[in-house]
Every structure is written in C-alpha cells, then in structure tokens.
Amino acid sequence: MLAFLIQRVLQAIFVMLVVALIAFSLFHYVGDPVLNMVGQEATEADRAALRARLGLDQPVVVQFFHFVVNAAQLEFGISYRSARPVTDLILERLPATLELAIISAVFAIVMGIVLGIYTALYRGNWLSKFIMTASLIGVSLPTFLIGVLLIYVFAVELGWLPAFGRGQTVRLSDWWSTGLLTASGLRSLILPAITLGLFQLTLIMRLVRAEMLEVLRADYIKFARARGLSSRVVNLRHALKNTLIPVITIIGLQLGTIIAFAIITETVFQWPGVGALFITAVRFVDIPVMAAYLMMIGLVFVIINLVVDLLYYVVDPRLRVQGGGK
Amino acid sequence: MFKKTLLATAVIGAMLASAAQAETLRWTRSADSLTMDPHSQNEGPTHSVNHQIFDTLIYQDMDVEYQPGLATEWHVSEDDPSVWVFKIREGVTFHEGQALTADDVVFSLNRARHEHADMRGLLTSIAEVRAVDDYTVEVVTDGPNPLLPNNFTNLFIMSREWAEEHGVEEPQNYAAGEETYAVRNANGTGPFRVESREPDVRTVFVRNDDYWGIDHYPMEITRLVFTPIESASTRVAALLSGEVDFLQETPVQDIERLANADGIKNEQGAENRTIFLGLRVDGETLDSVDVDSNPFADRRVREAMNLAVDATTIQRAVMRGNSQPAGMIAPPFVNGYSEEMDEVLPADIDRAQELMEEAGYGDGFRVTLNCSNDRYVNDEQICQAVVSMLARIGITVDLVAQTRSLHFAEMAREEYDFYLLGWGVPTMDSEYVFNYLYHTKEDDRGSWNFTGYSDERVDELTVAMGQEIDEEARNEMVSEAWQIVHDEVLYVPIHHQMLTWSMRADIDFQVQSENTPHFKYLRFTN
C-alpha cells in the first residue's frame, strides 16, 4: 500500500513540475506584458526599467527556479494588470467558480441519471427518442453557443432571467461571498449552470443508459425477475446499483473538467470566477495570473486522478495482489 | 407681484420634483478600469471611470472642446514664455470635505511625474510646479511648451491631505506589487463619489450633491452603476433585456440590430483614431520580401499601394458604413488637419500598375502583412481586404493576424516590414502625431515610427512645433511637415474609426470622440 502510494505521489509531483514548466514558459512566449503596462507615450528606457523591476531580464533557469519555489508556497507574485497578489485574486474568485461548478455538476448528475434510467427503461417510446435526439444537440453545440442561445431566449426575449453577472451576493467569510442565499443570486445561477452542465448531462445520461441496458440483459436480473420481484425493485435496486459503478468514475473526472471548462461559460455570462479572471488575464498578457491558473487546474486534475487511483486500489483487490504490498 | 410669486413657486416646485427624482444609469463596456489611483495608469477605460470621480484642471467636453475644470483660466506668463499660469477654482471641496487649494494641484502634478506613474510620459517637459498663492499654480517647462495644457485633460487632482493620511503620496507601484489604499478608494472633487467597488464586477457611484458644477451641468444621474461585460453578445443582450441602460462601444455587427430594437437607439461620431498601414522604407532589403531589394523604399511603389488599397470599399464592405475613409493620419478635430490631404484617392488599378512597372516591380513581389485581430474594429477583416486589393497589382501578401499582445510586442521589436496600426491624438494637435509616428526613431522620439523613415526637416519641424508659442508660425510649421510626409506617401491611411454608443431611447447623450463619457452631461428625456 505504502509503496503504491509513494509511487503515485511521485508521479503526481512529476506531472506538476511539467505543468509548472509549461506555465513558466508563458513568461517567455506570450507577448510582452511591459507594453501593456505602460502607456503608448513611454520611452524605451521606461520599458527596460520596468522589465528589470519585474525580473524579466534574469536568466531563464534562475527565473524558473524562483517560479517553482514560489509556486510550492502558493506564491505566484503580483498581477501585472491589477497589481494585486495573484493568490488573493484567485482565492477571491474561486467561490464563484466552485458554486457554479458544483451546482452545474449536481444538475448534470441528477438529470443525467434520471434521464439515463428513463431512456433505458422506456427505450421505445417517443419521449425517450426525443430525449436521445435532443442530447445529440447538447453534445455537438459548442458551449458558448448554448450560452448565447439561452441568453437570447430567457433574458432578451422572455426577460425571465438575468443575462449576466452573479446577482446579489452575501459575504460568508473574508474571501467567500456566496450568491446561493439571495433570490437574484439563484436566478443568476440558472442559465450559466445549465450551459456549463449540459455537456456533462448528456454524457452521463448516455453512459447510464448504455450501462443500464447492459445490466438489464445480465443473468442475475433475469433471475431476479424470475423470482417475482417487482420491476421497481429490480430496476432501481439491483440494476441501478451495478450501473453506477463506472458512472461514478466518470463523474469524478468530469468534475475537474467542469472547473476547467468554466472559462467559456464564465466569459459568456460575465460570471466573476477564476475562468473569467483567466480570460481577462490573457487579454492583458497578465502572465502571473495565467501561470497560477494553469497550475491550479493542473493540481485539480492531478488530485482527482490520484484519488481515483487510490479508490480503485481500495475497491479492487486484484490491484493489491499485483502491487505486492499489504 | 402675485404672478411673480406663482412663477417662483412653480419653478421651485419643478426643481424640487426633479431633485427628488432618483435616476439610476447602468453603464457597461468591455473592460473595467485598472485602478482608481489616478496617476498610475494611462489607459482609456481607467480614465473614463476616474473622470466621474475626479476633476482635471482642463477637460475635453462631449464635443472635445477644452473646458475649464478645476482651473478657471490659464495662460502663458507675460514675463517668461516657459511658464504656464493656472488660476484654480475657489470654493471646491473634495468628497471627504477637504478644501481644494493650489497646494493639492502642485502635489497632484508632482505625483503624476513620479517614476511609478504612467502619466509621466505626458509631463516630461515640466521642470517645476509651484504654488504662487492659494489659488494660483505656475508650471515651469524646459523651454516654451505651447501644448502643455493639452496634456492635462486626463490629469486628475487629488487631495494632498488625504494622500498623506492614507500613505499614498506616491502612485501605486506596479512592479513592487503594492495594493495601496488609492487603488480601491478615491477622494476626488468630481460629480460622483464612489459607493462601492468590486474590480471587474461592479462599481457603484452616487451623485456628489456638493459638486461645484452642480448648477452648470444637468447632473441628472443620482446613481451610476458600472458593470464591465467582456463578451460582446452578452453586452448587447444585457442592453436588449433592459439590464443595462447605456452601452459604450457597440460592436459593429450589432449596430443595425440595436437600431431596430424597440426603446433603444444608437449615437455615432468620429473617434479620435486613424487606422493605417505602415511600411518599412529603410534598409536594402526586407526579411519577408522575395526580391533582392526593398520595394517599399521606392516612393512609386508606396503610391501604387495607396491607389490599390480602396478605402471606400473597405468602408462599405468591411465596416458596413461605420468609418470615414482617410487620406491622412489625423482625424478632423486635430489641429493641423487638412481636408485636402484627407481626401481619399479613388482606387486606380491601371495607374497603380504603371507605377509598379516604372519602379521595376511589374511582376510584383511577395511580402508579409502583420495585423492585430482584437484591437481595432474589424482589424483582421480590413487586412484580408487589403490582401485581395494588393493582389490586383501583383503584390502577394501573406497575412499574419494575431492577438494584440503578440502583435504589438513584435512590432516594438521592429520585426515587421508591413503592419497595421491605429493612432489616436489625445493632445488634439499634430505635434503628437509627428513626435511618435514621423520623427526619426531615437531616444524619446519616434517611438512608434517603425518605418525607418528619417527626414531632417521633419525632425526639425517636429521639435520646433513643440516650442513655438506664436500660433500662426506654428501652424505654418505643422502644415509644412504634413506636406512633406504627404508627398512621401509614407503610410497607407485607411480610415478614421467611428464610435457607436447605444442607449435607452429616453437618454439624451452624444458620442465623445475620446470615448470618455462625461455623465454629468447626460439627460433623461422622460
């Protein structure tokens, strides 16, 4: 167990170093932040002085070393654009993204499982066929288009829901202000959550349906039916339980994707989360923010993968034998 | 007598009614202000926000005319042509109650000259700023500077007492990563005070009822809510759905749609920005050209390109009418503008081909055009149009369109032979254009002249027009300089950009060419 754990953690550290290298290389290949930081009237001497103050004139290796050491302490320097510590900026924006991600994940999971079961059990009827066709749209339309369509229908034409922003927020602690406790906050959440969750919803739904159909053909289900159990018990207890095992793995991995792909949704809805922060940073070549964001997303994926691996290890006894540990 | 009283009562009644009416204006544009520290950044959206909170000595009103702000009058000193005298408005108080004196003005000007201040670039000619008495400030320049006041239109005045109290005597230092008190808090003398600020999310202003100009300006907005929205379609949707009232910088593709929407109208005006193409005219050969010489060094080739690039077609097909084709790199309200030079030559392919042949490029050549794709209105589409237009005279253009941060970084490294650039003239005078775009590239001058063009006479005139006080003599210099570069066909001008603002139909507000809305002028017509 311990050897396996150490091996996995070492792997995770290696992956993070690679991510750090990519994030760091931004400093050298993405435009020139200095040009964006000084006005068009600035002289060449002004620019050189600023470059020196930012440490952009030091050798690359030295800069990378500082970057990794600082990053390990969650220290990403100062935003070139707003001149505030990047860590503060990200922490300030994270609650908005987490709330959006969690709500849309819950939406995707609940709706995905319910619709998946329904379409598996009632394969032939028109509603199932309609849902299956509609889900194709969810998979194939790009996120920003879904967002824009939702805005035009529900904000512009019907005027039911806000087109942008997070509504009113309530401050819970120093850096957590939530939109979940106000009416306007909840209303503002609906369209972005649907936009962000739609792809995951269709994915989960199709997976649940496929697994469910598979399981329903299995012998033990036939046997359960033969024993005269009600179809409700057979479907929901015996079949569903076995359907959900692979689904849970996918859901775990998708949660990371939701946070990462929140970028587009946040931009479309002007949602003040880390994704929107990242896009603004790209526009202003605010490299410290971009680098920190990449590291954060990298870390999320590495942790999720690590946890999934460890869970497999716990669940599947065969892995333990192979590893040789105890 | 009775009639008079009745009238007076009615007037007072009407005033009370209008005063009691609370009018909120919800304002959006693509980018937020970077900081509320007024001297830290020299950037459009930042200035727009700060103009609501702070006053400047002089400002450009909605018609870009110079108007007295905190200075009631200004003139060159009779004794010394290198000294400008400013009379400061009396009886002005800051939002937090401090009285404005000459001392605050001296402090603010010096603060803006600090090495951390981005505004410094506009104030390099200043040698000393001094207060003569409580309401007179003298600015000493190193040599006569007739344009000095033009540099003050975005130079905000803050309170020395307040700055000292909060330890913000120096402007925010970007590189050292300071987040000073002045970044999120502001104490100005302006028409609005800040109620709350969440960067990139929402900034709320309330009317300053003690404003010195409360009777001079309509001042009808009691509450101003600014929410930046980055995505163009969301910005437009927010206006259509009634969640915002005023949209600054309407995306070109949405202008028509908004014009046809109920209860919404567009206002348009020429923007202070000219779009043009730059060519590297020095050097034996060019990196991206497939011939052994530098075709751009030949005036005839440049003229041919000017004849082939059809600004009128670009206006119609690319800009959908929302631009003004240009013949010179200065919009109409800039001093030195001439209608004659701004005249757009009709495209003439035959003549252009003749010129190409005369220059020895009858078979044409190949060159790379570098273009931004997110900086100016339809910048990439303009370049695409240019590519097909130049193809007609045998010039094969490889287009490289990329994001602004890469475009301008590579431009600054002088990597381009042929590039797209846009230029605004904040000082409203040609000297600014010559200083940055035509003067030989050296030290502090010619910093945006990537053409390699260098002409002794133009350099001489540029320096001289920055110091000549006599208006007539000065204007002669300006027009001589324009004539030289016009005859040289140095750049390929395309158009003056147009600016569109969209708003609720019951709002009476015009476009300001500097793209700085002064909300104290806004009226509601309901």
PDB file of C-alpha atoms in Angstrom, chain B residues 59 68-69 72 89 211-219 520-521 523:
ATOM      1  CA  TYR B  59     -11.091  68.725 -19.702  1.00  0.00           C
ATOM      2  CA  PRO B  68     -12.275  74.883 -17.599  1.00  0.00           C
ATOM      3  CA  GLY B  69     -12.383  72.246 -14.897  1.00  0.00           C
ATOM      4  CA  THR B  72     -10.839  78.681 -14.319  1.00  0.00           C
ATOM      5  CA  ARG B  89     -11.320  77.430  -8.904  1.00  0.00           C
ATOM      6  CA  TYR B 211     -20.284  69.384  -6.708  1.00  0.00           C
ATOM      7  CA  TRP B 212     -19.044  72.838  -7.699  1.00  0.00           C
ATOM      8  CA  GLY B 213     -20.640  72.445 -11.106  1.00  0.00           C
ATOM      9  CA  ILE B 214     -23.985  71.108  -9.934  1.00  0.00           C
ATOM     10  CA  ASP B 215     -25.768  74.113 -11.443  1.00  0.00           C
ATOM     11  CA  HIS B 216     -23.659  74.222 -14.611  1.00  0.00           C
ATOM     12  CA  TYR B 217     -24.343  70.684 -15.738  1.00  0.00           C
ATOM     13  CA  PRO B 218     -27.551  68.668 -15.981  1.00  0.00           C
ATOM     14  CA  MET B 219     -26.302  66.217 -13.305  1.00  0.00           C
ATOM     15  CA  LYS B 520     -22.608  64.942 -15.713  1.00  0.00           C
ATOM     16  CA  TYR B 521     -23.855  65.966 -19.174  1.00  0.00           C
ATOM     17  CA  ARG B 523     -30.059  63.973 -19.612  1.00  0.00           C
TER      18      ARG B 523
END
